[in-house]
PDB file of C-alpha atoms in Angstrom:
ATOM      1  CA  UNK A 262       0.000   0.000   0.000  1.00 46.00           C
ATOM      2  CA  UNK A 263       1.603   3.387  -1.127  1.00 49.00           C
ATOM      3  CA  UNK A 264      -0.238   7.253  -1.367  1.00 59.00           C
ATOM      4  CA  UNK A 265      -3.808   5.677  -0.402  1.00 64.00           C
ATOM      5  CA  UNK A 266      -3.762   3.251  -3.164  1.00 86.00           C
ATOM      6  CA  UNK A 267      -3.827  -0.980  -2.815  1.00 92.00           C
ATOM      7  CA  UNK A 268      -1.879  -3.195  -4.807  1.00 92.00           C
ATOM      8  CA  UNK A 269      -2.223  -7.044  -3.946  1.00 93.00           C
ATOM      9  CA  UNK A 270      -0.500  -9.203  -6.302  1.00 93.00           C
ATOM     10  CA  UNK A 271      -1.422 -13.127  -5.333  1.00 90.00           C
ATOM     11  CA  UNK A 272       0.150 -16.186  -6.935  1.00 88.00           C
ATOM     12  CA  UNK A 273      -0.555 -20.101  -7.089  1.00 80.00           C
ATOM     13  CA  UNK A 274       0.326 -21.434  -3.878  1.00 72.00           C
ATOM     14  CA  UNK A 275       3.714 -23.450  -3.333  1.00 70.00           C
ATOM     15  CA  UNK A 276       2.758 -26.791  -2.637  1.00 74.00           C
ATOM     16  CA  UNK A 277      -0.352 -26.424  -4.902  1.00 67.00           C
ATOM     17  CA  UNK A 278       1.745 -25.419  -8.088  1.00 67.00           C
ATOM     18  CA  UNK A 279       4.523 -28.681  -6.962  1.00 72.00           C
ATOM     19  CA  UNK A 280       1.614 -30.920  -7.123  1.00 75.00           C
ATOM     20  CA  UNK A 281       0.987 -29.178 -10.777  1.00 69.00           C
ATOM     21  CA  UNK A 282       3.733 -30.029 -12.170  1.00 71.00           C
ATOM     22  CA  UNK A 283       4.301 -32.989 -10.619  1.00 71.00           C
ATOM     23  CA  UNK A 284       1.531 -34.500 -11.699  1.00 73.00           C
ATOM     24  CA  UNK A 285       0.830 -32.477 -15.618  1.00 69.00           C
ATOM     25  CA  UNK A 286       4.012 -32.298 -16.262  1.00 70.00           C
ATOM     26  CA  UNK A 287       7.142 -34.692 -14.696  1.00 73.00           C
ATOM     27  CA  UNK A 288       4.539 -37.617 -14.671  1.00 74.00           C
ATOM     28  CA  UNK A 289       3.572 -37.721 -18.418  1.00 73.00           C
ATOM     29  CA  UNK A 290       7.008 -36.411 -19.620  1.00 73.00           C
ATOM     30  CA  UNK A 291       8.929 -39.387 -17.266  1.00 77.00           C
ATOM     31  CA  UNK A 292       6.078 -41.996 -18.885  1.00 76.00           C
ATOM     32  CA  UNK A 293       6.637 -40.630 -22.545  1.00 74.00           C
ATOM     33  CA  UNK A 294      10.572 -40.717 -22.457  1.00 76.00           C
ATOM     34  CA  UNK A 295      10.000 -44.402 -20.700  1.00 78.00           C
ATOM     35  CA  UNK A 296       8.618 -45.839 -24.039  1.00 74.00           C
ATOM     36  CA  UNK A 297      10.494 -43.869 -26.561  1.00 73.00           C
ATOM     37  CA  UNK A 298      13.269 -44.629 -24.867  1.00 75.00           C
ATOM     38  CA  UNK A 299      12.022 -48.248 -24.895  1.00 75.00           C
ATOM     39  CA  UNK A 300      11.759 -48.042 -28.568  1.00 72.00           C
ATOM     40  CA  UNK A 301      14.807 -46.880 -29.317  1.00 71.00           C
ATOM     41  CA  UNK A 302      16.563 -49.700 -28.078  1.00 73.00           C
ATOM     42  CA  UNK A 303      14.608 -51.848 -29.859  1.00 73.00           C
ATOM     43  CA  UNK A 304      15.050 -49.589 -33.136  1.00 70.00           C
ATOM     44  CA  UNK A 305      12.084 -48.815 -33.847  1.00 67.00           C
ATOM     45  CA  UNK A 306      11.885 -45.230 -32.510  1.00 63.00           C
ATOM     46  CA  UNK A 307       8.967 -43.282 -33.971  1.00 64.00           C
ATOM     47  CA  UNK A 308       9.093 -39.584 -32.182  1.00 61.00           C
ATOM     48  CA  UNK A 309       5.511 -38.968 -33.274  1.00 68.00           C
ATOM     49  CA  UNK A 310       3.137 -36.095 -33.150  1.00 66.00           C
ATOM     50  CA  UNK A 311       1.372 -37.784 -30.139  1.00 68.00           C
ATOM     51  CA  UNK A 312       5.075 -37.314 -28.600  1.00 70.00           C
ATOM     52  CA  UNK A 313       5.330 -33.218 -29.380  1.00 74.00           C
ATOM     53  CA  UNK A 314       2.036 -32.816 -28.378  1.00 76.00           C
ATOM     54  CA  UNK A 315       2.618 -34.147 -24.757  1.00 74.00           C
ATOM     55  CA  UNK A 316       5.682 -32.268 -24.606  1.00 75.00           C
ATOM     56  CA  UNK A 317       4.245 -29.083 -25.726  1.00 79.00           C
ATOM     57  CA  UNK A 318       1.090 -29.692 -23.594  1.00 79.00           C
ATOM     58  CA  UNK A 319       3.168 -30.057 -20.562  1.00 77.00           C
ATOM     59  CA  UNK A 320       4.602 -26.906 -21.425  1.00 80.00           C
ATOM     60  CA  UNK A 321       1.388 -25.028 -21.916  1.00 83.00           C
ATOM     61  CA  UNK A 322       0.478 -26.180 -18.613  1.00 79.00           C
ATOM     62  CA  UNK A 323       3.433 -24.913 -16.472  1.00 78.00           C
ATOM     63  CA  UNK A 324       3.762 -21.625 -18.317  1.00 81.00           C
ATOM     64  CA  UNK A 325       0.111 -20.828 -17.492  1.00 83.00           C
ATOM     65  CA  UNK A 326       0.509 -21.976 -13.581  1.00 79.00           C
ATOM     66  CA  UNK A 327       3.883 -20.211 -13.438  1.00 81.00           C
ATOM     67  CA  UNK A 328       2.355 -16.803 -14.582  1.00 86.00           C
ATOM     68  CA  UNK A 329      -1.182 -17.527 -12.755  1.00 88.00           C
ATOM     69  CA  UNK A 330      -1.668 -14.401 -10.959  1.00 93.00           C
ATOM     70  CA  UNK A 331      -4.182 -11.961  -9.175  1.00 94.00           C
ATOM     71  CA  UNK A 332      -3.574  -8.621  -9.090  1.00 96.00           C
ATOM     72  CA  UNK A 333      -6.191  -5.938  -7.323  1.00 96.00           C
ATOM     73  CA  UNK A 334      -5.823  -2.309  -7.156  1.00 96.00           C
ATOM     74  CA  UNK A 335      -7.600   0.111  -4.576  1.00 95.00           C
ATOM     75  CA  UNK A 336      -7.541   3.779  -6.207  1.00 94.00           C
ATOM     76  CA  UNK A 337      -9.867   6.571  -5.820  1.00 93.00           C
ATOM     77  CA  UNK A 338     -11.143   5.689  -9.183  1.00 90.00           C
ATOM     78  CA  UNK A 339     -12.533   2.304  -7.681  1.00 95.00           C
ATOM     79  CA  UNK A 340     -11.724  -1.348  -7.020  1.00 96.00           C
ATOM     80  CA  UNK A 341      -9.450  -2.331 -10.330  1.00 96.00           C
ATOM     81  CA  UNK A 342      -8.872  -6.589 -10.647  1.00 96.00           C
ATOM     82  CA  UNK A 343      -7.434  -9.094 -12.923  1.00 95.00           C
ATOM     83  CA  UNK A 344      -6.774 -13.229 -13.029  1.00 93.00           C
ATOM     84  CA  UNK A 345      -4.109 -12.794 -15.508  1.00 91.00           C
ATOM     85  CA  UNK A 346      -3.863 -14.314 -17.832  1.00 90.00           C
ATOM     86  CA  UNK A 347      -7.430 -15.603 -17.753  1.00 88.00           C
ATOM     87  CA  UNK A 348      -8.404 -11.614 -17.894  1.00 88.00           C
ATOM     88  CA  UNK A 349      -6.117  -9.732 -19.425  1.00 88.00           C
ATOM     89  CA  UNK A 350      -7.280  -6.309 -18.685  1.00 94.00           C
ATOM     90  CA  UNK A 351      -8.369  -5.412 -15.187  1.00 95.00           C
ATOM     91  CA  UNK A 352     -12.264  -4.924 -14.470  1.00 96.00           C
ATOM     92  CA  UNK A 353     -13.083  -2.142 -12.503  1.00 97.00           C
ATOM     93  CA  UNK A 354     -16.058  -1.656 -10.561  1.00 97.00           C
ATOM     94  CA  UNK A 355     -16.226   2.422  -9.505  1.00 97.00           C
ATOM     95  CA  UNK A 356     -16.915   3.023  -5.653  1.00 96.00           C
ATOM     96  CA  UNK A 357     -20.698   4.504  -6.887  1.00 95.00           C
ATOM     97  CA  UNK A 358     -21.493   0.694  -8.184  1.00 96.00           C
ATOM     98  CA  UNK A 359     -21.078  -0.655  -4.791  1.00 96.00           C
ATOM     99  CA  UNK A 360     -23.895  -0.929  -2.348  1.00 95.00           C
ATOM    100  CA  UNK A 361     -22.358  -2.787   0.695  1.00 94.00           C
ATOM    101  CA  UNK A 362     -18.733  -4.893   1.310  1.00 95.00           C
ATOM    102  CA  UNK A 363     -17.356  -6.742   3.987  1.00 94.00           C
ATOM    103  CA  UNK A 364     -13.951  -9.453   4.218  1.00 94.00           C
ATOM    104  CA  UNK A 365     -15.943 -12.561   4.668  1.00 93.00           C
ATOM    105  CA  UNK A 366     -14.055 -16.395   4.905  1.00 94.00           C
ATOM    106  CA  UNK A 367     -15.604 -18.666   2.179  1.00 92.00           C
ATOM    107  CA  UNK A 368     -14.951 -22.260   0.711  1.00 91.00           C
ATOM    108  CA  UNK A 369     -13.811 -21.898  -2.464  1.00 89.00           C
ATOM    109  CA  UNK A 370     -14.658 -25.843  -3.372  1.00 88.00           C
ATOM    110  CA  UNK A 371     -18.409 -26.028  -1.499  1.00 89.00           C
ATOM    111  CA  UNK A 372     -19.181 -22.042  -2.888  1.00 89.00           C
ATOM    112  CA  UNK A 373     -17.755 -21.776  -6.138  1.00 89.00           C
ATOM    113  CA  UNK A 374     -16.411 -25.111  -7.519  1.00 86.00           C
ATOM    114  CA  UNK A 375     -12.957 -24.251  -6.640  1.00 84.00           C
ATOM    115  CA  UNK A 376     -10.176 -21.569  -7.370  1.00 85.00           C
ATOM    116  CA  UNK A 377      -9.922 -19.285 -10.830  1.00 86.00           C
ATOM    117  CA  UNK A 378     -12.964 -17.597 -12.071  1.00 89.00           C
ATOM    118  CA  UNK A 379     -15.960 -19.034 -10.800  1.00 90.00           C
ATOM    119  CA  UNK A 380     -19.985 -18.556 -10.741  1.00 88.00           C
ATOM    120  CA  UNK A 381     -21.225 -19.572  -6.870  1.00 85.00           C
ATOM    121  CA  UNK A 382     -22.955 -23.022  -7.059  1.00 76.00           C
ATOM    122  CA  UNK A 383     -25.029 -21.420  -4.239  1.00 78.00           C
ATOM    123  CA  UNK A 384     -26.537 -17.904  -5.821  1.00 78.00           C
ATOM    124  CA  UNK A 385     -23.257 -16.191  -4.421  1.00 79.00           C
ATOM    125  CA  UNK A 386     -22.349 -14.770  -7.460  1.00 91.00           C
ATOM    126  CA  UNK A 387     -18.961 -14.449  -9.259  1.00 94.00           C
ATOM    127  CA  UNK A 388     -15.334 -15.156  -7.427  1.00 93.00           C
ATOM    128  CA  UNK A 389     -11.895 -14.544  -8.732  1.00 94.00           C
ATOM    129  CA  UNK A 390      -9.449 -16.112  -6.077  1.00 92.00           C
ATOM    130  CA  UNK A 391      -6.157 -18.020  -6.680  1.00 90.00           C
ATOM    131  CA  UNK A 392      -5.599 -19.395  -3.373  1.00 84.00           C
ATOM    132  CA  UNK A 393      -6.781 -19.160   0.493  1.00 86.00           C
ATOM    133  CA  UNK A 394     -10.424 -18.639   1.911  1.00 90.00           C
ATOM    134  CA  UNK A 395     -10.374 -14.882   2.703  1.00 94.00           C
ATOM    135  CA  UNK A 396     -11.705 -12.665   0.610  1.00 94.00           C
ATOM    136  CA  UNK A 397     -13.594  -9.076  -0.540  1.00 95.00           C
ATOM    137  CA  UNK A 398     -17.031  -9.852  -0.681  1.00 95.00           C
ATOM    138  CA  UNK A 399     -19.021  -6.451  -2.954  1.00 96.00           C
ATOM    139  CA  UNK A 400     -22.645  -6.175  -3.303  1.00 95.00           C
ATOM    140  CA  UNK A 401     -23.195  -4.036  -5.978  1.00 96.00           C
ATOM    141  CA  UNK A 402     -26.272  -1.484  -6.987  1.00 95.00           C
ATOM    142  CA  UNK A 403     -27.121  -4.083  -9.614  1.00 95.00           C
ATOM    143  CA  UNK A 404     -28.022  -6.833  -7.204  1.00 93.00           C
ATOM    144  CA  UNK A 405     -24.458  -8.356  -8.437  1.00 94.00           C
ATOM    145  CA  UNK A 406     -22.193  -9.669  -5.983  1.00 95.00           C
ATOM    146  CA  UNK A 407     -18.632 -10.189  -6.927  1.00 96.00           C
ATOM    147  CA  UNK A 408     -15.910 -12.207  -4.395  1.00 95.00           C
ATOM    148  CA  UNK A 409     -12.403 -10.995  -4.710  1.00 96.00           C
ATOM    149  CA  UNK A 410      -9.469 -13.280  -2.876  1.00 95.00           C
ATOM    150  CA  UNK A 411      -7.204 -11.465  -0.443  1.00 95.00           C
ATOM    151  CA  UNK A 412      -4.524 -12.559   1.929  1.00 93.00           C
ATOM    152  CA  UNK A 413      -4.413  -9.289   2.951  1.00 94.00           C
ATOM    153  CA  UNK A 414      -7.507  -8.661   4.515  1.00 94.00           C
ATOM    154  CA  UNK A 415      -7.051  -5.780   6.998  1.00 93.00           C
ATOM    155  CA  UNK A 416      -4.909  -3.469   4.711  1.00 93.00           C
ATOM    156  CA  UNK A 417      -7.911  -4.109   2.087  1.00 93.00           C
ATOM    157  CA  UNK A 418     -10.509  -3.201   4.479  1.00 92.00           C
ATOM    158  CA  UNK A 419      -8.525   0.034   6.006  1.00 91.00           C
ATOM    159  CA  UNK A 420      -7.810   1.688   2.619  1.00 93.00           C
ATOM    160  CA  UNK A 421     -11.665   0.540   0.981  1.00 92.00           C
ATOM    161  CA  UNK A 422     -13.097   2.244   4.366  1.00 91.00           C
ATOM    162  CA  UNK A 423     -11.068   5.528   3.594  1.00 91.00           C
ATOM    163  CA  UNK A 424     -12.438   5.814   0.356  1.00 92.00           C
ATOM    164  CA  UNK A 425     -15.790   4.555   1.398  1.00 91.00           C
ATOM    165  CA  UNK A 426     -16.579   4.150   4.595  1.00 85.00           C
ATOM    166  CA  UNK A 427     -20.234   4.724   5.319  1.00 85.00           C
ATOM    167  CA  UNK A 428     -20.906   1.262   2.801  1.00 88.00           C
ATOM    168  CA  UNK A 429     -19.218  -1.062   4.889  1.00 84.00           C
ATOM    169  CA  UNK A 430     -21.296  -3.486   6.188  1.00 82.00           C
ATOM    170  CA  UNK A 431     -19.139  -3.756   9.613  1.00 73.00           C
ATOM    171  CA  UNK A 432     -19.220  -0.244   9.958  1.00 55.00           C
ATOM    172  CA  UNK A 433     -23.363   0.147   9.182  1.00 48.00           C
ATOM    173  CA  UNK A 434     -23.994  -2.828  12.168  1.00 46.00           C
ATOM    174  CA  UNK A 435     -22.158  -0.808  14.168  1.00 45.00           C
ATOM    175  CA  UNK A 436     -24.327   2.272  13.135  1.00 41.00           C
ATOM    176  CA  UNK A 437     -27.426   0.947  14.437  1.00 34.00           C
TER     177      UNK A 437
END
């Protein structure tokens, strides 16, 4: 956080992106080598198409985990977010669009379906998270409500209640 504005840049999770490319990509590539190499010692190596394409594929599949990320951006224009490079401009949604928030825990598998971009399986609307349960839950003019993942919760909520105080939902139970 610099000059009143929020920058939270979130990546794949450690173990979570190991497992990755464990599993896409040293598991087929070890299996694939296995029987060309087989075949070579018996002469009769054919590197094939099916053979590029699980090389490439593996490739594909890294690349898009390694550069997997979530930015979000707090400026007094609004709330600016991307899941790059899913979305490769940010969305903005301007502080007059928003009704109520509040930093809410969720479950990104029994909500949503699981991490990325993802319509609620329960009427909860649309999440963009990478990783973690915390998040930046808007409710927005339109009836809309729109999750955004955080593991910085309480610098999001200090510099969205400078901008915008009176519509947090914390702040209006207090209120009353």
């Amino acid at each position: 956080m610099e000059n009143n504005y929020y920058i939270e840049v979130q990546r794949i999770n450690k173990l979570f992106f190991t497992i990755i490319i464990v599993f896409a990509g040293i598991i087929p590539i070890i299996s694939l080598s296995l029987v060309l190499y087989k075949d070579y010692k018996r002469g009769e190596l054919d590197f094939s198409f099916e053979a590029i394409l699980v090389y490439s594929l593996v490739f594909a599949i890294i690349l898009f985990f390694t550069f997997l990320k979530l930015e979000t951006k707090i400026t007094p224009d609004g709330i600016l977010f991307r899941l790059s490079p899913l979305t490769p401009k940010f969305k903005k949604i301007p502080f007059n669009e928003i009704h109520y928030y509040c930093i809410r825990k969720y479950n990104p598998l029994t909500e949503y379906g699981g991490w990325g971009i993802r319509l609620s399986i329960k009427g909860g609307g649309i999440a963009y998270t990478i990783s973690g349960t915390t998040g930046l839950q808007l409710y927005l003019n339109s009836g809309k409500k729109v999750l955004i993942g955080t593991r910085q919760p309480d610098s999001l909520i200090s510099i969205l209640n400078n901008f915008i105080p009176n519509k947090n939902i914390e702040n209006k139970e207090k209120q009353l």
